[in-house]
Amino acid sequence: MIPIRTKPNGNNPDGSSSNSNSNTSPPPRRDKQAVHTPSPSRITSKPVPERQLRSPREYQIDQLKRRFSPLRETIDPSSTGGETSLLFSLKPSDPDFPYDLEKLECDLRIPGEYPRQPARLLVRNKDIPRGFAVNIERGWDRLVEERMKGNKGATTLLSVLNALDRGLEGFLAEEKKETVKITVFKDSRHLEGQPSGVVGKEGIEGVSKEKEKEKEKEKEKPRPYIPLEKFTRDQIAEAKARRAQEVRQLEARMSGLPLYHKSSDGVIYTLPMDPKRRSSLPPGLQSVHSVQLVIPLLYPLQPLRVLLNDVDADEAEVVEELFTQKAVEQKQMSLTSHLNYLATNLHALAKQAAQQKQKAVQSAAAAEEEEKKMAADQEAKEAEHVASAVAGERGHVHVIPRPLEWTLVNADGSSESESETDSDDDYELVDGDSGNTSGVTPGTALPTATAERGTAISFPSIELHGIELLQVTLLSLSVKCNRCKTLNDVTSLKSNIEKLASCKKCATSFTIRFRAELVHAHSTRAGFIDLSGCTISDMLPSSFIPTCGRCSTPYPSPGFVSVRGESTTNVCRECHARFTFKLPDVKFLTYSSSQSHLPPTQGPKRKDQKLGLHAGDPLPAKGACAHYKRSYRWFRFSCCNKVYPCDKCHQQAEDHVDEWANRMICGWCSREQNYRVENCAFCGRSVVRKRTGGFWEGGKGTRDKVLMRRGDRRKYRNKKDGNKSNKEYGNQLMFIFVLPFLEAVDILQEQLINSMLTLCKAR
């Protein structure tokens, strides 16, 4: 027998207690199978590479290099251990990212003692305001701190960057942090000229000390710190419930309108607005058609704000502040009531803003006058002090008065000495005896430039020969509806006159205003176009008025009608000089909105199809394809806004059902236009094969039996005898149908006469 070792009971054979900590266990019994029961709470962790454990800093830097390919890598030897700086671009991976941010320029600073010291992130985008860049940098710090605490240091820089990419939208949606701009002023007091005369050191030191004392007194006191208002849990819960209810009402009322848009975080709502008295608004606010309503998460505890779109920023800022004040005063009003109040009283708010601005200008002018008066008094005191010093030390020095003929008179009538006006440009030299003026005359003010907003129309490669100025008098455009993407033609747009139109498919209304500019040798921009509810697709034939380059005489109205790709030549009606202008191409550039203190909420734009066509040149194979060899045009399908020769080509290239194409491109001149059945609207050539004879041609030829050839079997179809004429067939039909009818009428007449005779006999 094999002896079996028994389990010790904790006591030694001598009866004493055992102090052994041995981990030995009895061997398993042979009659039972050893089965390992895993713990249900055990979780297998992700394996960590050996190189990461050995040198985590170099491993993570290599990860970033492989992932982002940094533009620049620098090492600062002055820092402890050598700080590494990686400059790369982070593109948002969210396909529905609401902000117009192509990529985030990141400067990642990795200290030499990483990971004991955390890495820092600096945002280098110049188009992002500094306050929002601070939000992103602080968000990075929070992510690093959370992951270091949660994973106990087992985290990588790449994972933190991925988390930053996922939370980038939330960081930009936070309230903009207040920043301070530090400006360094250069001390140029040592460059200033000394006062006339010779003054001792004591006098100069006394004057400088007095100036320093006054400057110390004029220093502004620091503004007191105002802490943020804190709310209780009950107030926050009540505010969230009210906000949710009012937001539901707002969405139910506004979600079906064309200009409605909601940001992904539910804070910013773009809503259409039609002011009640638009004509009473200032010129900078008359172009408003939509507003951005900023609803804080703790509304109504936090104030409601509004941003006016496509308006002058200076005029809109004061109106927006006044609306915020009204919203704070009337907290019991709902969001819909606030929006109705803004649409009804926008002109009153603009008037109140103008009054406040005028008062501010007046107060600033009064303060400036008072400051000038104080400066004049101070200069008088300094002059008296200097004169007393001169009289005391240099009494033999006499001041000679300046001759009158040396006096220079400014354009505004004030006089100055020659040494004080050497740098001035607009002055007149006055003769003391005769009073005649000579010299440089003041320059005239230039007219105010057009506000750069909306969509700019320009002719980059325009050719002007013998033309001084060129102006667009009547502009015709092809615009696309924002709702159904249907192309509509808008013609005869005059400068600074708003035109209202509607879509021919969905009847959505849109407005267009054209603000013209003069085109000349140094400016190819023809003006700006303000759009609402639509976007520009192309320019249609429009009217131009040139100005002669020899005699500066404008051509009589209505001018010339021209379009892209055409060259127009004529002579001046005044000096008979020959001039020519040509428009090879037309460009449309959309300017960003004047509201630049918040990131835009518009989503990414769809990429346009690049065809590489030139107006006036024919299409490849004149627009024909393998399916339709007699069709000389391409079609632009409204379902995807792409160009294909026919519907079968569209079905082969796309994975969706094709819709009716309402635009086409001529195969002879490559000009896009509305769909036409037979010919091009620009060159007049036929886009389908013309009729060549009188044959049937499978349904495409003539159906007139008179024009058919005699050998065509369809010429005499439905005729019993091919030698009979139509007149003979008509006579035959008359005998078949008309004569029996006449015979029936005669029989009825006879029966009626017989019945009448019978009645007479009976009487």
Tab-separated table of N, CA and C in Angstrom, residues 76 159-160 193 231 247 308 398 400 410 494 516 596 633 640 650 661 742:
chain	number	residue	atom	x	y	z
A	76	ASP	N	13.817	71.140	-26.712
A	76	ASP	CA	14.339	72.278	-25.960
A	76	ASP	C	15.399	71.771	-24.989
A	159	SER	N	-4.361	57.849	-27.001
A	159	SER	CA	-5.722	57.652	-26.499
A	159	SER	C	-6.323	58.958	-25.990
A	160	VAL	N	-5.507	59.827	-25.390
A	160	VAL	CA	-6.017	61.127	-24.934
A	160	VAL	C	-6.388	61.996	-26.136
A	193	GLY	N	11.330	116.654	-28.163
A	193	GLY	CA	12.144	117.865	-28.179
A	193	GLY	C	12.029	118.655	-26.893
A	231	PHE	N	-26.574	78.518	-7.769
A	231	PHE	CA	-27.988	78.164	-7.703
A	231	PHE	C	-28.131	76.863	-6.921
A	247	VAL	N	-38.453	74.759	-25.205
A	247	VAL	CA	-37.728	74.326	-26.409
A	247	VAL	C	-38.618	73.434	-27.277
A	308	LEU	N	-27.617	88.371	-34.635
A	308	LEU	CA	-28.212	88.692	-35.935
A	308	LEU	C	-27.256	88.268	-37.040
A	398	HIS	N	16.604	137.262	-25.254
A	398	HIS	CA	15.347	137.915	-25.614
A	398	HIS	C	14.621	137.052	-26.650
A	400	ILE	N	12.320	136.672	-29.772
A	400	ILE	CA	11.920	137.447	-30.938
A	400	ILE	C	10.610	136.876	-31.473
A	410	ASN	N	-3.864	125.826	-41.617
A	410	ASN	CA	-4.397	124.517	-41.982
A	410	ASN	C	-5.685	124.661	-42.758
A	494	LYS	N	-31.434	94.713	-60.187
A	494	LYS	CA	-30.834	96.040	-60.177
A	494	LYS	C	-30.075	96.254	-58.871
A	516	ALA	N	-23.912	96.510	-56.571
A	516	ALA	CA	-22.950	96.569	-57.677
A	516	ALA	C	-21.708	97.361	-57.295
A	596	SER	N	-18.405	86.859	-35.711
A	596	SER	CA	-17.231	86.000	-35.617
A	596	SER	C	-16.857	85.652	-34.186
A	633	ARG	N	-25.604	66.531	-75.824
A	633	ARG	CA	-25.721	67.310	-74.591
A	633	ARG	C	-25.490	66.379	-73.399
A	640	CYS	N	-28.503	64.197	-57.347
A	640	CYS	CA	-27.147	64.265	-56.806
A	640	CYS	C	-26.375	65.479	-57.302
A	650	HIS	N	-25.987	57.490	-65.683
A	650	HIS	CA	-26.190	57.815	-64.273
A	650	HIS	C	-26.436	56.548	-63.457
A	661	ALA	N	-33.857	65.451	-64.749
A	661	ALA	CA	-32.825	66.466	-64.917
A	661	ALA	C	-33.454	67.716	-65.531
A	742	LEU	N	-81.500	59.115	-92.814
A	742	LEU	CA	-82.513	59.900	-93.518
A	742	LEU	C	-83.754	59.057	-93.802
